Amino acid sequence: MRMFKKNKIDSNKVPKHIAFIMDGNGRWAKKRGLPRAKGHEEGAKRIESLALSAKKFGVKVITLFAFSTENWKRPKEEIDYIFSLLEKFLKEGKESFMKNAIRLMFIGKIDELDKKFSDLMYLTMDETKNNTGIILNIAINYGARSEIVEMVKKVANDCVCNKQEISKIDESVVESYLMTYGLPEIDLLVRTSGETRLSNFLLWQIAYSELVFTKTYWPDFKEKELEGVIIEYQNRNRRFGGLK
Ligand code: FPP
């Protein structure tokens, strides 16, 4: 028998944690005859309202892929522009983060960034740390393989220093060395723009996540699209390797 597909969000089955690969800013701009920078600017504008929509639907954490370890290959001008958008977002967004109880967190090699940015990121994390509405976790200078390499180094180091026993290393120990430690499991990963790659994002953490790929370019991804991917998620049958 074919199951009846839901077309409204079931508030009892809302994904706790959604990760987004925000793709398609460049193509959004190109389609309109605009410079790529305009696509990033529009893309950045979506973030705050998307966090508020996610909060309204009952999502607890959203993780956004804003800048990968591979994105350094882009022209310097574009890189500088993306970081200037981040700076603007954090400075101008502060009032809203406090008013709307948005907690900012970051994953990635933050300490390798220009100190002006890392200082601002640490400050924002600290200032918003008691906000309990939703966590907005931004991945900057992040790569999943690099995260795994760092984890291995830390575990090895702790074994050498007798802080960790090899025989006691299990999945939960590995998790405790990852940058996402303490956050809920990622239930749903969304990539916009029609590309169907993971691009080195959260490889360990998405082992059992539902994956949704939308045709929408990131700057067009609004509340209605978020609602759509949550409904798609709720129509999936998650089995975690078992039978249901
Ligand atoms: C992918 O689109 C997007 C990025 C690599 C950058 C994402 C950055 C932002 C949304 C703005 C800054 C972030 C914050 C947190 C304020 P693309 O350029 O690869 O698009 P294309 O594939 O169509 O060229």
Short mmCIF file of C-alpha atoms and ligand atoms in Angstrom, two decimals:
data_model
loop_
_atom_site.label_atom_id
_atom_site.label_comp_id
_atom_site.label_asym_id
_atom_site.label_seq_id
_atom_site.Cartn_x
_atom_site.Cartn_y
_atom_site.Cartn_z
CA MET A 1 0.00 0.00 0.00
CA ARG A 2 1.34 3.42 -0.93
CA MET A 3 1.86 5.65 2.10
CA PHE A 4 0.03 8.93 2.23
CA LYS A 5 2.65 11.68 1.84
CA LYS A 6 2.47 14.56 4.28
CA ASN A 7 2.44 18.10 2.97
CA LYS A 8 2.64 19.94 6.28
CA ILE A 9 5.33 19.91 8.94
CA ASP A 10 4.67 17.42 11.71
CA SER A 11 5.83 19.29 14.81
CA ASN A 12 6.67 16.01 16.56
CA LYS A 13 9.23 14.96 13.95
CA VAL A 14 11.17 18.12 13.26
CA PRO A 15 14.88 17.50 12.51
CA LYS A 16 16.91 18.75 15.46
CA HIS A 17 19.96 19.60 13.40
CA ILE A 18 20.05 20.56 9.72
CA ALA A 19 23.28 21.15 7.80
CA PHE A 20 23.31 23.24 4.64
CA ILE A 21 25.77 23.40 1.76
CA MET A 22 24.90 26.88 0.54
CA ASP A 23 25.61 26.46 -3.15
CA GLY A 24 24.68 28.42 -6.25
CA ASN A 25 25.44 32.02 -5.28
CA GLY A 26 27.58 32.50 -8.39
CA ARG A 27 25.01 31.00 -10.75
CA TRP A 28 22.22 33.02 -9.14
CA ALA A 29 24.18 36.19 -9.96
CA LYS A 30 25.19 35.03 -13.45
CA LYS A 31 21.58 34.30 -14.35
CA ARG A 32 20.80 37.93 -13.59
CA GLY A 33 23.87 39.36 -15.33
CA LEU A 34 25.29 40.42 -11.95
CA PRO A 35 28.82 39.98 -10.54
CA ARG A 36 29.41 36.85 -8.39
CA ALA A 37 29.86 39.10 -5.36
CA LYS A 38 26.20 40.09 -5.59
CA GLY A 39 25.27 36.40 -5.34
CA HIS A 40 27.29 36.05 -2.14
CA GLU A 41 25.76 39.24 -0.78
CA GLU A 42 22.23 37.94 -1.42
CA GLY A 43 23.25 34.54 -0.04
CA ALA A 44 24.48 36.11 3.19
CA LYS A 45 21.19 38.01 3.50
CA ARG A 46 19.25 34.72 3.60
CA ILE A 47 21.03 33.42 6.69
CA GLU A 48 19.41 35.38 9.50
CA SER A 49 15.85 34.94 8.24
CA LEU A 50 16.51 31.26 7.60
CA ALA A 51 17.71 30.83 11.18
CA LEU A 52 14.51 32.51 12.39
CA SER A 53 12.33 30.28 10.20
CA ALA A 54 14.21 27.19 11.42
CA LYS A 55 13.68 28.32 15.01
CA LYS A 56 9.98 28.84 14.32
CA PHE A 57 9.70 25.27 12.99
CA GLY A 58 11.43 23.91 16.11
CA VAL A 59 14.88 23.13 14.67
CA LYS A 60 17.59 23.37 17.34
CA VAL A 61 20.77 23.74 15.27
CA ILE A 62 21.61 24.76 11.74
CA THR A 63 25.14 24.28 10.44
CA LEU A 64 26.12 26.25 7.35
CA PHE A 65 29.08 25.62 5.06
CA ALA A 66 30.27 29.19 4.50
CA PHE A 67 33.92 28.67 3.52
CA SER A 68 35.78 25.44 2.91
CA THR A 69 39.47 24.67 3.16
CA GLU A 70 39.29 24.30 -0.65
CA ASN A 71 37.72 27.74 -1.17
CA TRP A 72 41.17 29.35 -0.75
CA LYS A 73 41.69 28.40 -4.42
CA ARG A 74 39.24 31.16 -5.44
CA PRO A 75 40.45 34.61 -6.54
CA LYS A 76 41.66 36.73 -3.61
CA GLU A 77 39.09 39.37 -4.39
CA GLU A 78 36.23 36.88 -3.96
CA ILE A 79 37.72 35.45 -0.76
CA ASP A 80 38.12 38.92 0.73
CA TYR A 81 34.55 39.73 -0.20
CA ILE A 82 33.15 36.59 1.47
CA PHE A 83 35.07 37.45 4.66
CA SER A 84 33.84 41.04 4.54
CA LEU A 85 30.28 39.67 4.37
CA LEU A 86 30.96 37.48 7.37
CA GLU A 87 32.32 40.45 9.29
CA LYS A 88 29.29 42.55 8.40
CA PHE A 89 26.96 39.68 9.27
CA LEU A 90 28.48 39.26 12.73
CA LYS A 91 28.72 42.96 13.53
CA GLU A 92 25.35 44.04 12.19
CA GLY A 93 23.57 40.89 13.31
CA LYS A 94 24.48 41.15 16.98
CA GLU A 95 21.35 43.00 17.99
CA SER A 96 19.15 40.43 16.26
CA PHE A 97 21.13 37.49 17.70
CA MET A 98 20.41 38.80 21.19
CA LYS A 99 16.80 39.77 20.50
CA ASN A 100 16.01 36.42 18.86
CA ALA A 101 18.11 34.23 21.18
CA ILE A 102 20.40 33.01 18.40
CA ARG A 103 23.62 31.41 19.60
CA LEU A 104 26.54 31.63 17.19
CA MET A 105 29.10 28.85 16.98
CA PHE A 106 31.85 28.10 14.47
CA ILE A 107 33.63 25.02 13.22
CA GLY A 108 36.78 24.99 11.12
CA LYS A 109 40.37 26.08 11.53
CA ILE A 110 39.43 29.46 12.94
CA ASP A 111 42.84 30.16 14.45
CA GLU A 112 44.42 30.11 10.98
CA LEU A 113 42.30 33.08 9.89
CA ASP A 114 43.28 36.73 10.00
CA LYS A 115 43.15 37.62 13.71
CA LYS A 116 40.65 40.39 13.03
CA PHE A 117 38.12 37.71 11.96
CA SER A 118 38.96 35.06 14.54
CA ASP A 119 38.73 37.64 17.35
CA LEU A 120 35.30 38.71 16.11
CA MET A 121 34.18 35.09 15.89
CA TYR A 122 35.32 34.28 19.44
CA LEU A 123 33.71 37.47 20.71
CA THR A 124 30.38 36.64 19.02
CA MET A 125 30.48 33.09 20.39
CA ASP A 126 31.07 34.45 23.87
CA GLU A 127 28.43 37.18 23.67
CA THR A 128 25.74 34.80 22.44
CA LYS A 129 26.66 31.76 24.54
CA ASN A 130 23.60 32.01 26.81
CA ASN A 131 21.10 32.31 23.95
CA THR A 132 18.88 29.25 23.80
CA GLY A 133 16.54 29.84 20.82
CA ILE A 134 18.60 28.19 18.07
CA ILE A 135 22.28 27.51 17.40
CA LEU A 136 23.64 28.95 14.18
CA ASN A 137 26.84 27.01 13.60
CA ILE A 138 28.97 28.38 10.78
CA ALA A 139 31.70 26.32 9.13
CA ILE A 140 34.60 28.53 8.08
CA ASN A 141 37.95 27.26 6.82
CA TYR A 142 36.37 23.85 7.39
CA GLY A 143 37.10 20.55 5.68
CA ALA A 144 35.92 17.20 6.99
CA ARG A 145 39.12 15.33 6.14
CA SER A 146 41.18 17.98 7.87
CA GLU A 147 38.86 17.71 10.91
CA ILE A 148 39.43 13.93 10.95
CA VAL A 149 43.21 14.39 10.66
CA GLU A 150 43.15 16.81 13.61
CA MET A 151 41.05 14.35 15.60
CA VAL A 152 43.56 11.54 14.95
CA LYS A 153 46.46 13.77 16.01
CA LYS A 154 44.71 14.75 19.26
CA VAL A 155 43.74 11.17 20.10
CA ALA A 156 47.28 9.96 19.35
CA ASN A 157 48.73 12.73 21.47
CA ASP A 158 46.40 11.92 24.38
CA CYS A 159 47.38 8.23 24.11
CA VAL A 160 51.06 9.15 24.25
CA CYS A 161 50.41 11.37 27.29
CA ASN A 162 48.39 8.59 28.97
CA LYS A 163 45.20 10.67 28.90
CA GLN A 164 43.53 8.12 26.64
CA GLU A 165 43.67 4.33 26.41
CA ILE A 166 43.70 2.76 22.94
CA SER A 167 41.40 -0.05 24.08
CA LYS A 168 38.81 2.49 25.25
CA ILE A 169 38.57 4.35 21.95
CA ASP A 170 35.08 3.90 20.54
CA GLU A 171 32.71 5.98 18.40
CA SER A 172 31.72 8.26 21.26
CA VAL A 173 35.38 8.93 22.08
CA VAL A 174 36.09 9.80 18.43
CA GLU A 175 33.08 12.12 18.44
CA SER A 176 34.34 13.92 21.51
CA TYR A 177 37.42 15.00 19.52
CA LEU A 178 35.44 16.40 16.59
CA MET A 179 34.53 20.06 16.15
CA THR A 180 30.81 19.34 16.38
CA TYR A 181 31.11 17.71 19.80
CA GLY A 182 28.11 18.51 21.99
CA LEU A 183 25.78 19.30 19.10
CA PRO A 184 22.90 16.93 18.29
CA GLU A 185 23.27 14.40 15.45
CA ILE A 186 22.72 15.87 12.00
CA ASP A 187 19.32 14.57 10.92
CA LEU A 188 19.21 16.27 7.56
CA LEU A 189 21.80 17.62 5.12
CA VAL A 190 20.64 19.94 2.37
CA ARG A 191 22.65 21.05 -0.66
CA THR A 192 21.17 23.72 -2.87
CA SER A 193 21.75 24.47 -6.58
CA GLY A 194 21.31 20.99 -8.08
CA GLU A 195 24.83 19.70 -7.30
CA THR A 196 24.82 16.29 -5.64
CA ARG A 197 28.23 16.18 -3.95
CA LEU A 198 29.22 16.36 -0.29
CA SER A 199 32.37 18.39 -1.01
CA ASN A 200 34.24 17.33 2.12
CA PHE A 201 31.51 18.53 4.53
CA LEU A 202 30.90 16.73 7.85
CA LEU A 203 31.78 13.26 6.58
CA TRP A 204 31.72 11.50 9.96
CA GLN A 205 28.66 13.34 11.24
CA ILE A 206 26.34 12.59 8.32
CA ALA A 207 26.68 8.80 8.50
CA TYR A 208 22.92 8.42 9.06
CA SER A 209 21.63 11.81 7.91
CA GLU A 210 18.95 12.12 5.29
CA LEU A 211 20.31 13.93 2.24
CA VAL A 212 18.17 16.38 0.26
CA PHE A 213 19.40 18.11 -2.90
CA THR A 214 17.35 21.03 -4.15
CA LYS A 215 17.52 22.79 -7.52
CA THR A 216 17.07 26.19 -5.83
CA TYR A 217 20.13 28.44 -5.79
CA TRP A 218 21.06 29.42 -2.24
CA PRO A 219 19.92 33.09 -2.51
CA ASP A 220 16.43 31.79 -3.39
CA PHE A 221 16.29 29.37 -0.45
CA LYS A 222 13.70 30.92 1.87
CA GLU A 223 11.16 29.78 4.47
CA LYS A 224 8.97 28.00 1.92
CA GLU A 225 11.98 25.99 0.67
CA LEU A 226 12.99 25.17 4.24
CA GLU A 227 9.49 23.94 4.94
CA GLY A 228 9.72 21.81 1.79
CA VAL A 229 12.95 20.07 2.79
CA ILE A 230 11.64 19.41 6.32
CA ILE A 231 8.51 17.82 4.83
CA GLU A 232 10.69 15.77 2.46
CA TYR A 233 12.72 14.62 5.49
CA GLN A 234 9.55 13.69 7.36
CA ASN A 235 8.36 11.60 4.43
CA ARG A 236 11.54 9.51 4.54
CA ASN A 237 11.66 6.26 6.47
CA ARG A 238 14.76 6.39 8.68
CA ARG A 239 15.93 2.93 9.59
CA PHE A 240 19.47 3.45 10.96
CA GLY A 241 20.43 0.06 9.53
CA GLY A 242 17.51 -1.75 11.13
CA LEU A 243 14.13 -2.84 9.77
CA LYS A 244 11.04 -0.67 10.11
C1 FPP B 1 28.79 28.63 -2.85
O1 FPP B 1 28.34 29.28 -4.01
C2 FPP B 1 28.97 29.61 -1.79
C3 FPP B 1 30.12 29.88 -1.13
C4 FPP B 1 31.38 29.18 -1.41
C5 FPP B 1 30.20 30.92 -0.12
C6 FPP B 1 29.03 31.01 0.81
C7 FPP B 1 29.07 32.33 1.44
C8 FPP B 1 27.98 33.08 1.79
C9 FPP B 1 26.59 32.63 1.66
C10 FPP B 1 28.16 34.45 2.33
C11 FPP B 1 29.04 34.65 3.53
C12 FPP B 1 28.73 33.85 4.71
C13 FPP B 1 28.26 34.31 5.89
C14 FPP B 1 28.17 33.36 7.02
C15 FPP B 1 27.80 35.68 6.12
P1 FPP B 1 29.26 29.31 -5.29
O2 FPP B 1 30.03 30.59 -5.29
O3 FPP B 1 30.10 28.08 -5.35
O4 FPP B 1 28.19 29.32 -6.43
P2 FPP B 1 28.34 28.71 -7.88
O5 FPP B 1 28.60 27.24 -7.71
O6 FPP B 1 27.00 28.98 -8.50
O7 FPP B 1 29.46 29.43 -8.54
#
